PDB file of C-alpha atoms in Angstrom:
ATOM      1  CA  MET G   1     212.970 -52.411 -16.162  1.00 38.00           C
ATOM      2  CA  ALA G   2     216.755 -51.734 -14.512  1.00 39.00           C
ATOM      3  CA  THR G   3     216.469 -49.230 -11.827  1.00 37.00           C
ATOM      4  CA  ILE G   4     218.651 -46.037 -13.052  1.00 40.00           C
ATOM      5  CA  VAL G   5     221.870 -45.471 -11.512  1.00 41.00           C
ATOM      6  CA  GLY G   6     223.920 -42.804 -12.293  1.00 53.00           C
ATOM      7  CA  ASP G   7     223.059 -39.887 -14.563  1.00 81.00           C
ATOM      8  CA  ASN G   8     225.018 -40.757 -18.112  1.00 94.00           C
ATOM      9  CA  LEU G   9     224.106 -43.414 -20.194  1.00 96.00           C
ATOM     10  CA  ARG G  10     226.717 -45.808 -19.551  1.00 95.00           C
ATOM     11  CA  ALA G  11     225.477 -45.980 -16.281  1.00 95.00           C
ATOM     12  CA  ARG G  12     221.948 -46.794 -16.776  1.00 96.00           C
ATOM     13  CA  TYR G  13     223.165 -49.482 -19.470  1.00 95.00           C
ATOM     14  CA  ALA G  14     225.287 -51.096 -17.103  1.00 94.00           C
ATOM     15  CA  ALA G  15     222.523 -51.201 -14.336  1.00 94.00           C
ATOM     16  CA  LEU G  16     220.380 -52.696 -17.168  1.00 95.00           C
ATOM     17  CA  GLN G  17     223.342 -55.652 -17.881  1.00 94.00           C
ATOM     18  CA  ALA G  18     223.391 -55.922 -14.333  1.00 95.00           C
ATOM     19  CA  GLU G  19     219.610 -56.783 -14.255  1.00 95.00           C
ATOM     20  CA  ARG G  20     219.768 -59.110 -17.288  1.00 95.00           C
ATOM     21  CA  GLU G  21     223.033 -61.144 -15.695  1.00 94.00           C
ATOM     22  CA  ARG G  22     220.255 -61.817 -12.797  1.00 96.00           C
ATOM     23  CA  ASP G  23     217.667 -62.992 -14.378  1.00 95.00           C
ATOM     24  CA  TRP G  24     218.530 -64.600 -17.722  1.00 95.00           C
ATOM     25  CA  SER G  25     219.730 -68.053 -18.347  1.00 96.00           C
ATOM     26  CA  PRO G  26     223.215 -68.547 -19.201  1.00 94.00           C
ATOM     27  CA  ALA G  27     221.646 -68.858 -22.986  1.00 94.00           C
ATOM     28  CA  GLN G  28     220.019 -65.795 -22.938  1.00 92.00           C
ATOM     29  CA  LEU G  29     223.270 -63.629 -22.156  1.00 94.00           C
ATOM     30  CA  ALA G  30     225.714 -65.559 -24.416  1.00 93.00           C
ATOM     31  CA  ARG G  31     223.100 -65.315 -27.250  1.00 90.00           C
ATOM     32  CA  ASN G  32     222.385 -61.433 -26.617  1.00 91.00           C
ATOM     33  CA  ALA G  33     226.198 -60.890 -26.785  1.00 93.00           C
ATOM     34  CA  ALA G  34     226.745 -62.289 -29.414  1.00 91.00           C
ATOM     35  CA  GLN G  35     224.257 -60.608 -31.806  1.00 89.00           C
ATOM     36  CA  ARG G  36     226.006 -57.103 -30.534  1.00 92.00           C
ATOM     37  CA  GLN G  37     229.261 -58.207 -30.793  1.00 93.00           C
ATOM     38  CA  GLN G  38     228.382 -59.367 -34.459  1.00 91.00           C
ATOM     39  CA  LEU G  39     226.729 -56.358 -35.304  1.00 92.00           C
ATOM     40  CA  VAL G  40     230.127 -54.289 -33.700  1.00 94.00           C
ATOM     41  CA  ALA G  41     232.382 -57.065 -36.011  1.00 93.00           C
ATOM     42  CA  ARG G  42     230.592 -56.557 -38.864  1.00 92.00           C
ATOM     43  CA  PHE G  43     230.563 -52.345 -39.250  1.00 94.00           C
ATOM     44  CA  ASP G  44     232.045 -50.751 -41.456  1.00 94.00           C
ATOM     45  CA  PRO G  45     232.191 -46.727 -41.047  1.00 94.00           C
ATOM     46  CA  ALA G  46     232.994 -46.405 -44.117  1.00 95.00           C
ATOM     47  CA  THR G  47     229.956 -47.517 -45.595  1.00 96.00           C
ATOM     48  CA  VAL G  48     227.691 -45.225 -43.534  1.00 97.00           C
ATOM     49  CA  ALA G  49     226.694 -41.555 -44.680  1.00 98.00           C
ATOM     50  CA  GLN G  50     229.391 -39.249 -44.555  1.00 97.00           C
ATOM     51  CA  PRO G  51     229.887 -35.589 -43.631  1.00 97.00           C
ATOM     52  CA  GLY G  52     229.284 -33.217 -46.610  1.00 98.00           C
ATOM     53  CA  ASP G  53     226.624 -35.870 -48.096  1.00 98.00           C
ATOM     54  CA  VAL G  54     223.211 -34.401 -48.781  1.00 98.00           C
ATOM     55  CA  LEU G  55     219.699 -36.347 -48.227  1.00 98.00           C
ATOM     56  CA  PRO G  56     216.807 -36.035 -50.352  1.00 98.00           C
ATOM     57  CA  ASN G  57     213.690 -34.517 -48.482  1.00 98.00           C
ATOM     58  CA  VAL G  58     212.500 -37.562 -47.192  1.00 97.00           C
ATOM     59  CA  GLU G  59     208.551 -37.475 -45.320  1.00 97.00           C
ATOM     60  CA  LEU G  60     208.637 -39.295 -41.670  1.00 98.00           C
ATOM     61  CA  ASP G  61     204.987 -39.513 -40.039  1.00 98.00           C
ATOM     62  CA  ASP G  62     204.938 -37.972 -37.143  1.00 98.00           C
ATOM     63  CA  VAL G  63     202.944 -40.293 -34.624  1.00 98.00           C
ATOM     64  CA  GLU G  64     200.362 -37.474 -33.539  1.00 95.00           C
ATOM     65  CA  GLY G  65     199.773 -37.247 -37.006  1.00 94.00           C
ATOM     66  CA  ALA G  66     201.594 -34.906 -39.000  1.00 95.00           C
ATOM     67  CA  VAL G  67     204.008 -35.606 -41.662  1.00 97.00           C
ATOM     68  CA  LEU G  68     207.727 -33.826 -41.249  1.00 98.00           C
ATOM     69  CA  THR G  69     210.300 -33.326 -44.234  1.00 98.00           C
ATOM     70  CA  LEU G  70     213.751 -33.140 -43.923  1.00 98.00           C
ATOM     71  CA  ASP G  71     213.449 -29.621 -45.667  1.00 98.00           C
ATOM     72  CA  ALA G  72     211.236 -28.310 -42.836  1.00 97.00           C
ATOM     73  CA  LEU G  73     212.977 -29.509 -39.743  1.00 98.00           C
ATOM     74  CA  THR G  74     216.571 -27.931 -41.192  1.00 98.00           C
ATOM     75  CA  ALA G  75     214.870 -24.911 -43.102  1.00 96.00           C
ATOM     76  CA  GLN G  76     216.007 -22.635 -39.855  1.00 95.00           C
ATOM     77  CA  GLY G  77     219.671 -24.774 -39.336  1.00 96.00           C
ATOM     78  CA  PRO G  78     220.405 -27.573 -37.829  1.00 97.00           C
ATOM     79  CA  ALA G  79     218.262 -31.062 -36.762  1.00 98.00           C
ATOM     80  CA  LEU G  80     219.218 -33.739 -34.391  1.00 98.00           C
ATOM     81  CA  LEU G  81     217.367 -37.771 -35.756  1.00 98.00           C
ATOM     82  CA  ILE G  82     218.193 -40.211 -33.166  1.00 98.00           C
ATOM     83  CA  PHE G  83     216.955 -44.034 -34.942  1.00 98.00           C
ATOM     84  CA  PHE G  84     216.033 -46.375 -32.370  1.00 98.00           C
ATOM     85  CA  ARG G  85     214.635 -49.738 -33.126  1.00 96.00           C
ATOM     86  CA  PHE G  86     211.070 -50.233 -31.479  1.00 97.00           C
ATOM     87  CA  ALA G  87     208.508 -48.728 -28.504  1.00 97.00           C
ATOM     88  CA  GLY G  88     209.055 -52.051 -26.714  1.00 95.00           C
ATOM     89  CA  CYS G  89     213.119 -52.455 -26.904  1.00 95.00           C
ATOM     90  CA  PRO G  90     214.221 -52.518 -23.637  1.00 95.00           C
ATOM     91  CA  ALA G  91     217.596 -50.079 -24.767  1.00 96.00           C
ATOM     92  CA  CYS G  92     215.664 -47.691 -26.674  1.00 97.00           C
ATOM     93  CA  ASN G  93     213.546 -46.928 -23.382  1.00 97.00           C
ATOM     94  CA  ILE G  94     216.192 -46.029 -21.441  1.00 97.00           C
ATOM     95  CA  ALA G  95     218.235 -43.754 -24.103  1.00 97.00           C
ATOM     96  CA  LEU G  96     214.953 -41.969 -25.019  1.00 98.00           C
ATOM     97  CA  PRO G  97     214.190 -40.325 -22.130  1.00 97.00           C
ATOM     98  CA  TYR G  98     218.140 -39.980 -20.994  1.00 97.00           C
ATOM     99  CA  TYR G  99     217.727 -37.932 -23.775  1.00 98.00           C
ATOM    100  CA  ALA G 100     214.862 -36.127 -23.288  1.00 97.00           C
ATOM    101  CA  GLU G 101     216.420 -35.532 -19.296  1.00 96.00           C
ATOM    102  CA  THR G 102     219.596 -34.230 -20.718  1.00 96.00           C
ATOM    103  CA  LEU G 103     219.633 -33.134 -24.789  1.00 96.00           C
ATOM    104  CA  TRP G 104     216.427 -31.679 -25.184  1.00 97.00           C
ATOM    105  CA  PRO G 105     216.716 -28.777 -23.118  1.00 97.00           C
ATOM    106  CA  VAL G 106     219.338 -27.568 -24.767  1.00 97.00           C
ATOM    107  CA  LEU G 107     218.378 -28.558 -28.125  1.00 97.00           C
ATOM    108  CA  ARG G 108     215.494 -26.160 -27.645  1.00 97.00           C
ATOM    109  CA  ALA G 109     216.845 -23.746 -26.334  1.00 97.00           C
ATOM    110  CA  ARG G 110     218.350 -23.298 -29.024  1.00 96.00           C
ATOM    111  CA  GLY G 111     215.724 -23.398 -31.696  1.00 97.00           C
ATOM    112  CA  ILE G 112     217.008 -27.078 -32.844  1.00 98.00           C
ATOM    113  CA  PRO G 113     214.861 -29.968 -33.594  1.00 98.00           C
ATOM    114  CA  LEU G 114     215.321 -33.466 -32.133  1.00 98.00           C
ATOM    115  CA  VAL G 115     212.930 -36.136 -33.973  1.00 98.00           C
ATOM    116  CA  ALA G 116     213.057 -40.005 -32.518  1.00 98.00           C
ATOM    117  CA  LEU G 117     213.321 -42.148 -36.038  1.00 98.00           C
ATOM    118  CA  SER G 118     212.001 -45.937 -36.042  1.00 98.00           C
ATOM    119  CA  PRO G 119     211.052 -48.161 -38.769  1.00 98.00           C
ATOM    120  CA  GLN G 120     207.573 -49.349 -36.232  1.00 97.00           C
ATOM    121  CA  GLN G 121     203.848 -48.484 -37.732  1.00 97.00           C
ATOM    122  CA  PRO G 122     202.623 -44.894 -36.006  1.00 97.00           C
ATOM    123  CA  ASP G 123     199.504 -46.570 -33.971  1.00 96.00           C
ATOM    124  CA  ARG G 124     202.233 -48.803 -32.770  1.00 96.00           C
ATOM    125  CA  LEU G 125     205.352 -46.338 -31.993  1.00 97.00           C
ATOM    126  CA  VAL G 126     203.358 -44.121 -30.074  1.00 97.00           C
ATOM    127  CA  GLU G 127     203.069 -46.339 -27.057  1.00 96.00           C
ATOM    128  CA  ILE G 128     206.820 -44.961 -26.653  1.00 97.00           C
ATOM    129  CA  LYS G 129     205.707 -41.591 -26.516  1.00 98.00           C
ATOM    130  CA  ARG G 130     203.087 -41.343 -24.624  1.00 96.00           C
ATOM    131  CA  ARG G 131     204.246 -43.591 -21.862  1.00 96.00           C
ATOM    132  CA  ARG G 132     207.646 -42.087 -21.807  1.00 97.00           C
ATOM    133  CA  ASP G 133     206.240 -38.598 -22.276  1.00 97.00           C
ATOM    134  CA  LEU G 134     208.859 -37.789 -24.546  1.00 98.00           C
ATOM    135  CA  PRO G 135     208.639 -33.939 -25.263  1.00 98.00           C
ATOM    136  CA  PHE G 136     210.103 -33.724 -29.032  1.00 98.00           C
ATOM    137  CA  ALA G 137     208.895 -35.878 -31.881  1.00 98.00           C
ATOM    138  CA  VAL G 138     208.364 -39.498 -32.228  1.00 98.00           C
ATOM    139  CA  ALA G 139     207.933 -40.277 -36.225  1.00 98.00           C
ATOM    140  CA  THR G 140     208.319 -43.128 -38.306  1.00 98.00           C
ATOM    141  CA  ASP G 141     210.924 -43.682 -41.018  1.00 98.00           C
ATOM    142  CA  ARG G 142     209.049 -45.630 -43.892  1.00 96.00           C
ATOM    143  CA  ASP G 143     210.154 -48.844 -44.591  1.00 94.00           C
ATOM    144  CA  ASN G 144     213.585 -47.874 -43.198  1.00 96.00           C
ATOM    145  CA  GLN G 145     213.733 -45.008 -46.201  1.00 97.00           C
ATOM    146  CA  LEU G 146     216.242 -43.004 -43.924  1.00 98.00           C
ATOM    147  CA  ALA G 147     218.082 -45.336 -42.177  1.00 98.00           C
ATOM    148  CA  ARG G 148     218.297 -47.319 -45.821  1.00 97.00           C
ATOM    149  CA  LEU G 149     219.879 -43.987 -47.654  1.00 97.00           C
ATOM    150  CA  LEU G 150     222.618 -43.580 -44.268  1.00 98.00           C
ATOM    151  CA  GLY G 151     223.400 -47.589 -44.599  1.00 97.00           C
ATOM    152  CA  ILE G 152     222.735 -48.154 -40.957  1.00 97.00           C
ATOM    153  CA  SER G 153     219.856 -50.430 -41.358  1.00 95.00           C
ATOM    154  CA  PHE G 154     220.493 -54.099 -41.203  1.00 92.00           C
ATOM    155  CA  VAL G 155     218.864 -57.443 -41.151  1.00 89.00           C
ATOM    156  CA  PRO G 156     219.785 -60.650 -38.513  1.00 81.00           C
ATOM    157  CA  ASP G 157     221.411 -63.768 -40.080  1.00 79.00           C
ATOM    158  CA  ASP G 158     218.487 -65.439 -37.565  1.00 77.00           C
ATOM    159  CA  ARG G 159     215.257 -65.075 -40.291  1.00 82.00           C
ATOM    160  CA  PRO G 160     213.328 -68.464 -39.239  1.00 73.00           C
ATOM    161  CA  SER G 161     210.980 -69.841 -42.041  1.00 77.00           C
ATOM    162  CA  PRO G 162     208.162 -69.608 -41.238  1.00 80.00           C
ATOM    163  CA  PRO G 163     209.225 -66.764 -38.616  1.00 81.00           C
ATOM    164  CA  PRO G 164     207.630 -67.236 -34.748  1.00 82.00           C
ATOM    165  CA  ALA G 165     204.761 -65.423 -32.999  1.00 84.00           C
ATOM    166  CA  GLY G 166     206.250 -62.425 -31.959  1.00 83.00           C
ATOM    167  CA  TRP G 167     209.362 -61.729 -34.711  1.00 90.00           C
ATOM    168  CA  ILE G 168     210.542 -58.269 -35.202  1.00 90.00           C
ATOM    169  CA  GLY G 169     208.006 -57.715 -38.589  1.00 92.00           C
ATOM    170  CA  GLU G 170     204.771 -58.438 -36.244  1.00 94.00           C
ATOM    171  CA  VAL G 171     206.488 -56.335 -33.685  1.00 93.00           C
ATOM    172  CA  THR G 172     206.717 -53.365 -35.371  1.00 95.00           C
ATOM    173  CA  GLY G 173     203.640 -54.071 -38.155  1.00 94.00           C
ATOM    174  CA  THR G 174     206.451 -53.598 -41.034  1.00 95.00           C
ATOM    175  CA  GLY G 175     206.357 -57.824 -41.909  1.00 92.00           C
ATOM    176  CA  SER G 176     210.446 -57.265 -41.988  1.00 93.00           C
ATOM    177  CA  TRP G 177     213.596 -58.128 -40.264  1.00 92.00           C
ATOM    178  CA  GLU G 178     214.801 -54.957 -41.101  1.00 95.00           C
ATOM    179  CA  LEU G 179     215.922 -52.565 -38.489  1.00 96.00           C
ATOM    180  CA  PRO G 180     218.326 -49.329 -38.238  1.00 96.00           C
ATOM    181  CA  GLN G 181     221.029 -49.709 -35.907  1.00 96.00           C
ATOM    182  CA  PRO G 182     220.954 -47.107 -33.234  1.00 97.00           C
ATOM    183  CA  ALA G 183     222.136 -44.037 -34.481  1.00 98.00           C
ATOM    184  CA  ALA G 184     222.717 -40.043 -34.622  1.00 98.00           C
ATOM    185  CA  LEU G 185     222.794 -37.499 -37.371  1.00 98.00           C
ATOM    186  CA  LEU G 186     223.012 -33.664 -37.245  1.00 98.00           C
ATOM    187  CA  LEU G 187     221.339 -32.722 -40.365  1.00 98.00           C
ATOM    188  CA  GLY G 188     222.143 -28.755 -41.306  1.00 97.00           C
ATOM    189  CA  ARG G 189     220.163 -26.398 -43.601  1.00 96.00           C
ATOM    190  CA  GLY G 190     220.298 -28.178 -47.089  1.00 95.00           C
ATOM    191  CA  ARG G 191     219.997 -31.252 -45.906  1.00 97.00           C
ATOM    192  CA  VAL G 192     223.955 -32.078 -45.799  1.00 98.00           C
ATOM    193  CA  VAL G 193     224.941 -34.712 -43.084  1.00 98.00           C
ATOM    194  CA  GLN G 194     227.016 -33.444 -40.792  1.00 98.00           C
ATOM    195  CA  ARG G 195     227.558 -35.579 -38.452  1.00 98.00           C
ATOM    196  CA  LEU G 196     226.501 -39.425 -37.735  1.00 98.00           C
ATOM    197  CA  GLN G 197     227.430 -41.459 -35.212  1.00 97.00           C
ATOM    198  CA  VAL G 198     226.221 -45.428 -34.961  1.00 97.00           C
ATOM    199  CA  SER G 199     226.005 -47.904 -32.730  1.00 96.00           C
ATOM    200  CA  PRO G 200     226.092 -51.391 -33.680  1.00 95.00           C
ATOM    201  CA  ASP G 201     225.984 -52.364 -30.300  1.00 94.00           C
ATOM    202  CA  TRP G 202     222.729 -50.903 -28.763  1.00 92.00           C
ATOM    203  CA  LEU G 203     224.202 -50.818 -25.897  1.00 94.00           C
ATOM    204  CA  ASP G 204     227.101 -48.135 -26.627  1.00 94.00           C
ATOM    205  CA  ARG G 205     225.255 -44.778 -27.338  1.00 96.00           C
ATOM    206  CA  PRO G 206     226.412 -41.615 -27.360  1.00 96.00           C
ATOM    207  CA  GLU G 207     226.091 -39.758 -24.103  1.00 97.00           C
ATOM    208  CA  ALA G 208     224.371 -35.927 -24.390  1.00 97.00           C
ATOM    209  CA  ASP G 209     227.641 -34.221 -23.912  1.00 95.00           C
ATOM    210  CA  ASP G 210     229.301 -35.815 -27.017  1.00 96.00           C
ATOM    211  CA  ILE G 211     226.280 -35.147 -29.084  1.00 97.00           C
ATOM    212  CA  LEU G 212     226.029 -31.817 -27.719  1.00 96.00           C
ATOM    213  CA  ALA G 213     230.088 -31.089 -28.239  1.00 96.00           C
ATOM    214  CA  TRP G 214     228.899 -31.137 -31.828  1.00 95.00           C
ATOM    215  CA  LEU G 215     227.200 -27.932 -31.744  1.00 92.00           C
ATOM    216  CA  ARG G 216     230.503 -26.517 -30.427  1.00 82.00           C
TER     217      ARG G 216
END
């Protein structure tokens, strides 16, 4: 894991990239960069959910055993949902603790729920909540249901058949290549989309101040 340098997310990702440039082969670096660049090039903001869209009352499986619903999360006001890839994702292991440090204290004081969402099965996903001591809810978006409704899920072009050992469907327990693009969703009462910021490049996610500005 990269050494944390600086207080913002951009600095933390820069440290991760610097570590990779020291440790990875040129082929690994090129492959990783190409995957991110491809997702950025293909991303069309017009194809994802827009402010004012109303979502159905999707159920989410909290890793601690509860079932969360969008109705319950927004019953008293807005809720913030953070989509991430899976518990072992290095970039997610930087983003979620950063949001716990910088975003969660403000949201908690304002009574705004924060839920981190991945398609990974709860018995595997719980690992990141425990290991990182995340103070907010972590839950499974079953079969990427909510990610699909928002238009933020994707499957990679490179899908060997049969899949190799350790492929993404094995890691997540879903048996699928599908993952969400990292995203931050501010959902208002009545399950109305207020803001959605998608990060097709998973090393370029919104800073806490950017998200808090939505609330102002």
